[in-house]
Amino acid sequence: MSTLIRQYWKNGRGFVLGLAVGVSGSAAFVFQKKYLMGPPPSHKALRYGSPETSKLRYFTNFVCEVDYSSKNPIWVAEHIPCQNIESKASRKGVHYKEDENIDERFRALLSQYRGSGYDRGHMSPAANNKSDAIAMKESFYLSNCCPQVGKGFNQDYWARFERFILEMRPQCENIYVVTGPLYLPKKTSEKEEGVRPLGASWHVEYGLLESPTGNLLAIPTHFYKVILAELKNDSLGGQSRHALGAFVMPNAQIHPKTPLESFSVPVAQLEQAAGIKFFPKFFDNINRSGKTPLLEGRVRPDEEKKYLHICDVTQGCAIPKEDFWKK
């Protein structure tokens, strides 16, 4: 067993992005070559269907995959247009709603949030779904939400982060964002070694919200956003470029003066931690270990780079001021 671990310290809080990779040399399965690129059209083992662990949900402005175990979305992918923007819909009078297209055993419930002290935090923000009343209502499905700390996070720093993305629109053609929860591990201390699984140097801890029926909803330890922006032709010297950035924040109160750039993480490391490949078509022609230094977390603008870092096109990731919505 070999382990790749990289640790970041943000706002005085340690969080880990890591991946454990195991290789067994004693057992191997040999498949016919014609099956290496995917499963056969039909397989006798799947006569009664494949086991189902998640569900894709398609909405007007976003798509999400809901995990049946945690009851949270694994990822929510959205498109933010930057041209001819008309804000028609209001969130006034719109209420949160359970996603009845998902089996009740596997979906988040309103009762789990009630009295919990956690906000129903949007992954695709309501502010990004003002195109019409239907899109606005869709953004309030619990399949687009996760339990988030309210004061100091969802109602403050996270909201400013969401606004930061919208403020990129004047210099972009299109913006694509993937948002989701993380359940990151902690280093096992010497005091805990006696109560942890034998040999486990890391462990994962997160809370659960319970419904009256005993259904459990996971409380993420962190949240991520990966932003891919198509820049206008007149941005940065007339070159048509892309800007990319990945950010991870703890599900906790964040000091309002904390620089947004301090939460920037390498895309490759986030992919390992989340178990997700982000924007795979975009990366098809990019060598992840070559000239584009993803492991450094930043990409500076020069002729050899395939894309820029978000912070290089947003005045160093200048986040909107506190209480921006009151102005």
Short mmCIF file of C-alpha atoms in Angstrom, two decimals:
data_model
loop_
_atom_site.label_atom_id
_atom_site.label_comp_id
_atom_site.label_asym_id
_atom_site.label_seq_id
_atom_site.Cartn_x
_atom_site.Cartn_y
_atom_site.Cartn_z
CA MET A 1 0.00 0.00 0.00
CA SER A 2 1.40 3.36 -1.03
CA THR A 3 -0.10 6.61 0.15
CA LEU A 4 0.02 10.11 -1.30
CA ILE A 5 -0.92 12.77 1.21
CA ARG A 6 -0.74 16.50 0.92
CA GLN A 7 -1.83 18.76 3.75
CA TYR A 8 -2.91 22.38 3.61
CA TRP A 9 -3.43 24.80 6.44
CA LYS A 10 -6.16 27.36 5.96
CA ASN A 11 -7.22 29.99 8.46
CA GLY A 12 -5.53 28.13 11.30
CA ARG A 13 -7.40 24.92 10.43
CA GLY A 14 -5.68 21.86 9.00
CA PHE A 15 -7.38 19.89 6.30
CA VAL A 16 -6.07 17.09 4.17
CA LEU A 17 -6.42 16.22 0.55
CA GLY A 18 -5.21 12.70 0.08
CA LEU A 19 -5.48 9.47 -1.79
CA ALA A 20 -4.58 5.95 -0.78
CA VAL A 21 -3.77 3.62 -3.63
CA GLY A 22 -3.51 -0.11 -3.06
CA VAL A 23 -2.19 -2.72 -5.46
CA SER A 24 -2.62 -6.44 -4.95
CA GLY A 25 -0.15 -8.67 -6.69
CA SER A 26 -1.71 -11.93 -5.56
CA ALA A 27 -5.02 -11.66 -7.34
CA ALA A 28 -5.82 -10.46 -10.84
CA PHE A 29 -8.60 -10.86 -13.32
CA VAL A 30 -7.90 -11.18 -16.99
CA PHE A 31 -10.62 -9.84 -19.28
CA GLN A 32 -10.91 -10.35 -22.97
CA LYS A 33 -9.51 -7.44 -24.92
CA LYS A 34 -12.90 -6.46 -26.34
CA TYR A 35 -14.13 -5.67 -22.80
CA LEU A 36 -11.21 -3.48 -21.74
CA MET A 37 -12.86 -0.29 -22.99
CA GLY A 38 -16.09 -0.99 -21.11
CA PRO A 39 -18.54 -3.69 -20.06
CA PRO A 40 -20.16 -5.99 -22.61
CA PRO A 41 -23.64 -5.01 -23.84
CA SER A 42 -25.15 -7.57 -21.49
CA HIS A 43 -23.72 -9.66 -18.68
CA LYS A 44 -25.28 -12.65 -17.03
CA ALA A 45 -24.44 -11.27 -13.59
CA LEU A 46 -26.61 -8.21 -14.30
CA ARG A 47 -29.71 -10.09 -15.44
CA TYR A 48 -31.79 -8.22 -12.86
CA GLY A 49 -29.99 -4.91 -13.19
CA SER A 50 -26.89 -3.19 -11.82
CA PRO A 51 -26.77 -2.13 -8.17
CA GLU A 52 -27.70 1.55 -7.92
CA THR A 53 -25.78 3.87 -5.60
CA SER A 54 -26.65 7.34 -6.90
CA LYS A 55 -28.99 9.22 -9.19
CA LEU A 56 -28.43 11.93 -11.78
CA ARG A 57 -30.88 14.83 -11.71
CA TYR A 58 -31.19 17.29 -14.61
CA PHE A 59 -32.53 20.79 -14.01
CA THR A 60 -32.77 23.97 -16.07
CA ASN A 61 -29.38 25.44 -15.16
CA PHE A 62 -27.59 22.63 -13.35
CA VAL A 63 -27.10 18.89 -13.13
CA CYS A 64 -26.37 16.97 -9.95
CA GLU A 65 -25.54 13.44 -8.85
CA VAL A 66 -27.09 12.50 -5.51
CA ASP A 67 -25.34 9.91 -3.36
CA TYR A 68 -27.77 7.42 -1.80
CA SER A 69 -25.52 6.85 1.21
CA SER A 70 -24.81 10.42 2.38
CA LYS A 71 -28.12 11.76 0.91
CA ASN A 72 -26.08 14.73 -0.37
CA PRO A 73 -25.14 15.61 -3.93
CA ILE A 74 -21.69 14.30 -4.89
CA TRP A 75 -21.33 17.14 -7.35
CA VAL A 76 -23.48 19.88 -8.84
CA ALA A 77 -22.41 21.17 -12.26
CA GLU A 78 -23.81 24.47 -13.49
CA HIS A 79 -23.46 26.81 -16.45
CA ILE A 80 -23.46 30.55 -15.85
CA PRO A 81 -24.06 32.57 -19.04
CA CYS A 82 -22.34 35.93 -19.21
CA GLN A 83 -24.23 37.61 -22.05
CA ASN A 84 -27.73 39.11 -22.21
CA ILE A 85 -28.39 38.36 -18.57
CA GLU A 86 -31.91 39.11 -17.39
CA SER A 87 -32.79 38.53 -13.75
CA LYS A 88 -36.51 37.82 -13.88
CA ALA A 89 -37.21 35.51 -10.97
CA SER A 90 -37.13 36.25 -7.25
CA ARG A 91 -36.60 33.81 -4.40
CA LYS A 92 -39.39 35.52 -2.45
CA GLY A 93 -42.06 33.00 -1.59
CA VAL A 94 -39.98 30.04 -2.81
CA HIS A 95 -39.63 27.23 -0.29
CA TYR A 96 -37.22 24.35 0.11
CA LYS A 97 -38.60 21.06 -1.15
CA GLU A 98 -37.65 17.41 -1.00
CA ASP A 99 -36.73 15.86 -4.34
CA GLU A 100 -39.51 13.32 -4.76
CA ASN A 101 -37.83 11.90 -7.87
CA ILE A 102 -35.44 10.21 -5.43
CA ASP A 103 -36.55 7.32 -3.22
CA GLU A 104 -37.40 8.65 0.25
CA ARG A 105 -34.89 6.23 1.81
CA PHE A 106 -32.07 7.82 -0.18
CA ARG A 107 -32.92 11.53 -0.26
CA ALA A 108 -32.48 14.45 2.12
CA LEU A 109 -35.60 15.28 4.14
CA LEU A 110 -36.86 18.61 5.43
CA SER A 111 -37.27 17.07 8.88
CA GLN A 112 -33.54 16.37 9.08
CA TYR A 113 -32.74 20.08 8.89
CA ARG A 114 -35.54 21.21 11.21
CA GLY A 115 -34.04 22.41 14.49
CA SER A 116 -30.57 21.13 13.57
CA GLY A 117 -28.85 24.52 13.54
CA TYR A 118 -27.54 23.89 10.02
CA ASP A 119 -28.50 25.84 6.91
CA ARG A 120 -29.80 24.17 3.78
CA GLY A 121 -26.83 25.39 1.78
CA HIS A 122 -27.25 25.73 -1.99
CA MET A 123 -24.60 24.16 -4.20
CA SER A 124 -25.96 25.99 -7.26
CA PRO A 125 -26.92 29.32 -5.65
CA ALA A 126 -30.39 30.81 -6.01
CA ALA A 127 -28.71 33.93 -7.41
CA ASN A 128 -27.49 31.83 -10.35
CA ASN A 129 -31.01 30.64 -11.15
CA LYS A 130 -32.94 33.87 -11.73
CA SER A 131 -33.60 33.18 -15.41
CA ASP A 132 -37.18 32.19 -14.68
CA ALA A 133 -39.48 31.03 -11.88
CA ILE A 134 -39.00 27.33 -12.71
CA ALA A 135 -35.21 27.55 -12.48
CA MET A 136 -35.48 29.41 -9.18
CA LYS A 137 -37.78 26.76 -7.68
CA GLU A 138 -35.49 23.98 -8.90
CA SER A 139 -32.55 25.48 -7.02
CA PHE A 140 -34.47 24.95 -3.76
CA TYR A 141 -34.69 21.16 -4.11
CA LEU A 142 -32.76 19.49 -1.30
CA SER A 143 -30.89 17.51 -3.95
CA ASN A 144 -29.09 20.83 -4.59
CA CYS A 145 -28.35 21.41 -0.90
CA CYS A 146 -26.05 20.21 1.88
CA PRO A 147 -25.96 20.95 5.63
CA GLN A 148 -23.81 24.06 6.05
CA VAL A 149 -22.78 26.11 9.05
CA GLY A 150 -24.87 29.28 8.77
CA LYS A 151 -23.33 32.25 10.55
CA GLY A 152 -19.78 32.90 9.39
CA PHE A 153 -20.02 30.53 6.45
CA ASN A 154 -23.15 29.98 4.34
CA GLN A 155 -24.59 33.36 5.30
CA ASP A 156 -21.24 35.12 5.05
CA TYR A 157 -17.99 33.92 3.48
CA TRP A 158 -19.57 31.27 1.22
CA ALA A 159 -22.13 33.82 -0.01
CA ARG A 160 -19.32 36.24 -0.83
CA PHE A 161 -17.53 33.45 -2.69
CA GLU A 162 -20.65 32.80 -4.77
CA ARG A 163 -20.90 36.51 -5.55
CA PHE A 164 -17.21 36.56 -6.52
CA ILE A 165 -18.00 34.11 -9.32
CA LEU A 166 -20.89 36.19 -10.64
CA GLU A 167 -18.70 39.29 -10.68
CA MET A 168 -16.44 37.53 -13.22
CA ARG A 169 -19.15 37.69 -15.89
CA PRO A 170 -18.14 40.98 -17.59
CA GLN A 171 -14.82 39.49 -18.71
CA CYS A 172 -16.13 36.02 -19.60
CA GLU A 173 -18.13 34.37 -22.35
CA ASN A 174 -19.26 31.47 -20.17
CA ILE A 175 -18.53 30.17 -16.68
CA TYR A 176 -18.79 26.54 -15.64
CA VAL A 177 -18.75 25.58 -11.96
CA VAL A 178 -18.74 22.24 -10.15
CA THR A 179 -19.58 22.37 -6.44
CA GLY A 180 -19.88 19.68 -3.82
CA PRO A 181 -19.16 18.35 -0.33
CA LEU A 182 -16.07 16.64 1.02
CA TYR A 183 -15.52 14.33 3.97
CA LEU A 184 -11.81 14.78 4.60
CA PRO A 185 -9.66 12.68 6.95
CA LYS A 186 -7.79 13.71 10.06
CA LYS A 187 -4.46 12.46 11.31
CA THR A 188 -4.96 9.93 14.11
CA SER A 189 -3.28 11.17 17.30
CA GLU A 190 -1.34 8.92 19.68
CA LYS A 191 -4.19 9.17 22.21
CA GLU A 192 -6.67 7.90 19.62
CA GLU A 193 -4.62 4.97 18.35
CA GLY A 194 -6.19 2.61 20.85
CA VAL A 195 -9.72 3.31 19.64
CA ARG A 196 -9.04 3.50 15.92
CA PRO A 197 -8.87 0.55 13.52
CA LEU A 198 -5.56 -1.29 13.77
CA GLY A 199 -2.92 0.39 11.63
CA ALA A 200 -5.13 3.33 10.64
CA SER A 201 -3.02 6.50 10.75
CA TRP A 202 -5.89 8.59 9.38
CA HIS A 203 -9.61 8.58 10.10
CA VAL A 204 -12.75 10.36 8.92
CA GLU A 205 -15.25 11.95 11.30
CA TYR A 206 -18.43 13.77 10.37
CA GLY A 207 -21.82 14.32 11.95
CA LEU A 208 -25.23 13.08 10.86
CA LEU A 209 -28.67 14.68 10.96
CA GLU A 210 -31.50 12.29 11.81
CA SER A 211 -35.12 12.28 10.70
CA PRO A 212 -37.99 10.96 12.87
CA THR A 213 -37.92 7.81 10.72
CA GLY A 214 -34.22 7.25 11.43
CA ASN A 215 -32.97 8.41 8.03
CA LEU A 216 -29.48 9.93 8.33
CA LEU A 217 -28.05 12.90 6.40
CA ALA A 218 -24.27 13.39 6.38
CA ILE A 219 -22.74 16.74 7.45
CA PRO A 220 -19.75 17.47 5.19
CA THR A 221 -16.45 18.54 6.74
CA HIS A 222 -15.56 20.75 3.75
CA PHE A 223 -16.91 22.09 0.47
CA TYR A 224 -15.24 22.60 -2.89
CA LYS A 225 -15.79 24.63 -6.02
CA VAL A 226 -13.99 24.18 -9.33
CA ILE A 227 -14.41 27.12 -11.69
CA LEU A 228 -13.69 27.05 -15.44
CA ALA A 229 -14.17 30.35 -17.24
CA GLU A 230 -14.08 31.02 -20.97
CA LEU A 231 -12.54 34.48 -21.23
CA LYS A 232 -13.57 37.07 -23.77
CA ASN A 233 -11.27 37.67 -26.72
CA ASP A 234 -10.40 41.15 -25.46
CA SER A 235 -9.27 39.84 -22.05
CA LEU A 236 -5.57 39.80 -21.22
CA GLY A 237 -4.11 41.26 -24.37
CA GLY A 238 -6.61 39.97 -26.87
CA GLN A 239 -5.94 36.28 -26.40
CA SER A 240 -8.88 33.92 -26.08
CA ARG A 241 -8.02 31.92 -23.02
CA HIS A 242 -9.47 29.83 -20.21
CA ALA A 243 -9.13 30.46 -16.49
CA LEU A 244 -9.38 27.67 -13.95
CA GLY A 245 -9.39 27.53 -10.17
CA ALA A 246 -10.19 25.01 -7.44
CA PHE A 247 -11.05 26.01 -3.88
CA VAL A 248 -11.72 24.04 -0.69
CA MET A 249 -13.21 25.55 2.47
CA PRO A 250 -14.02 24.04 5.87
CA ASN A 251 -17.68 23.76 6.84
CA ALA A 252 -17.13 26.18 9.69
CA GLN A 253 -17.05 29.87 10.49
CA ILE A 254 -14.36 31.63 8.46
CA HIS A 255 -12.82 34.92 9.49
CA PRO A 256 -14.13 37.57 7.07
CA LYS A 257 -10.63 38.94 6.41
CA THR A 258 -9.27 35.59 5.19
CA PRO A 259 -7.99 35.94 1.59
CA LEU A 260 -9.91 33.81 -0.89
CA GLU A 261 -6.65 32.77 -2.52
CA SER A 262 -5.64 31.00 0.70
CA PHE A 263 -8.30 28.38 -0.09
CA SER A 264 -6.97 27.72 -3.58
CA VAL A 265 -5.84 24.12 -4.04
CA PRO A 266 -4.36 22.10 -6.93
CA VAL A 267 -7.02 20.58 -9.15
CA ALA A 268 -5.19 17.24 -9.29
CA GLN A 269 -5.09 16.96 -5.51
CA LEU A 270 -8.76 17.87 -5.16
CA GLU A 271 -9.63 15.21 -7.74
CA GLN A 272 -7.82 12.62 -5.64
CA ALA A 273 -9.59 13.67 -2.46
CA ALA A 274 -13.06 13.87 -4.02
CA GLY A 275 -12.70 10.86 -6.30
CA ILE A 276 -13.94 12.99 -9.20
CA LYS A 277 -12.37 13.99 -12.52
CA PHE A 278 -13.40 17.56 -13.20
CA PHE A 279 -14.00 18.86 -16.73
CA PRO A 280 -12.52 15.73 -18.37
CA LYS A 281 -13.08 16.99 -21.92
CA PHE A 282 -11.20 20.19 -21.15
CA PHE A 283 -8.24 18.26 -19.81
CA ASP A 284 -8.10 15.75 -22.68
CA ASN A 285 -5.29 17.66 -24.39
CA ILE A 286 -3.50 18.88 -21.28
CA ASN A 287 -0.61 16.98 -19.75
CA ARG A 288 -1.39 17.05 -16.03
CA SER A 289 2.18 16.37 -15.04
CA GLY A 290 3.85 18.42 -17.74
CA LYS A 291 4.14 22.13 -18.43
CA THR A 292 0.98 23.05 -16.57
CA PRO A 293 2.01 22.82 -12.88
CA LEU A 294 -1.28 21.67 -11.33
CA LEU A 295 0.51 20.38 -8.24
CA GLU A 296 1.66 23.91 -7.48
CA GLY A 297 -1.92 25.10 -7.41
CA ARG A 298 -1.27 28.22 -9.50
CA VAL A 299 -0.79 28.84 -13.19
CA ARG A 300 0.86 32.10 -14.22
CA PRO A 301 0.01 33.70 -17.58
CA ASP A 302 2.59 32.98 -20.24
CA GLU A 303 2.64 31.56 -23.73
CA GLU A 304 3.26 27.96 -22.67
CA LYS A 305 0.29 27.64 -20.32
CA LYS A 306 -2.95 26.10 -21.51
CA TYR A 307 -4.99 28.18 -19.09
CA LEU A 308 -4.69 30.83 -16.40
CA HIS A 309 -5.54 30.66 -12.74
CA ILE A 310 -8.75 32.36 -11.66
CA CYS A 311 -6.78 34.61 -9.30
CA ASP A 312 -4.74 35.95 -12.22
CA VAL A 313 -7.83 37.41 -13.88
CA THR A 314 -9.72 38.64 -10.80
CA GLN A 315 -7.26 41.04 -9.15
CA GLY A 316 -5.76 38.30 -7.02
CA CYS A 317 -9.10 36.68 -6.18
CA ALA A 318 -10.48 39.84 -4.57
CA ILE A 319 -13.58 38.65 -2.76
CA PRO A 320 -16.59 40.99 -2.39
CA LYS A 321 -16.81 42.99 0.81
CA GLU A 322 -18.79 41.84 3.81
CA ASP A 323 -22.54 42.48 3.63
CA PHE A 324 -22.24 43.26 -0.11
CA TRP A 325 -25.94 42.47 -0.51
CA LYS A 326 -26.91 45.42 1.69
CA LYS A 327 -25.42 47.96 -0.70
#
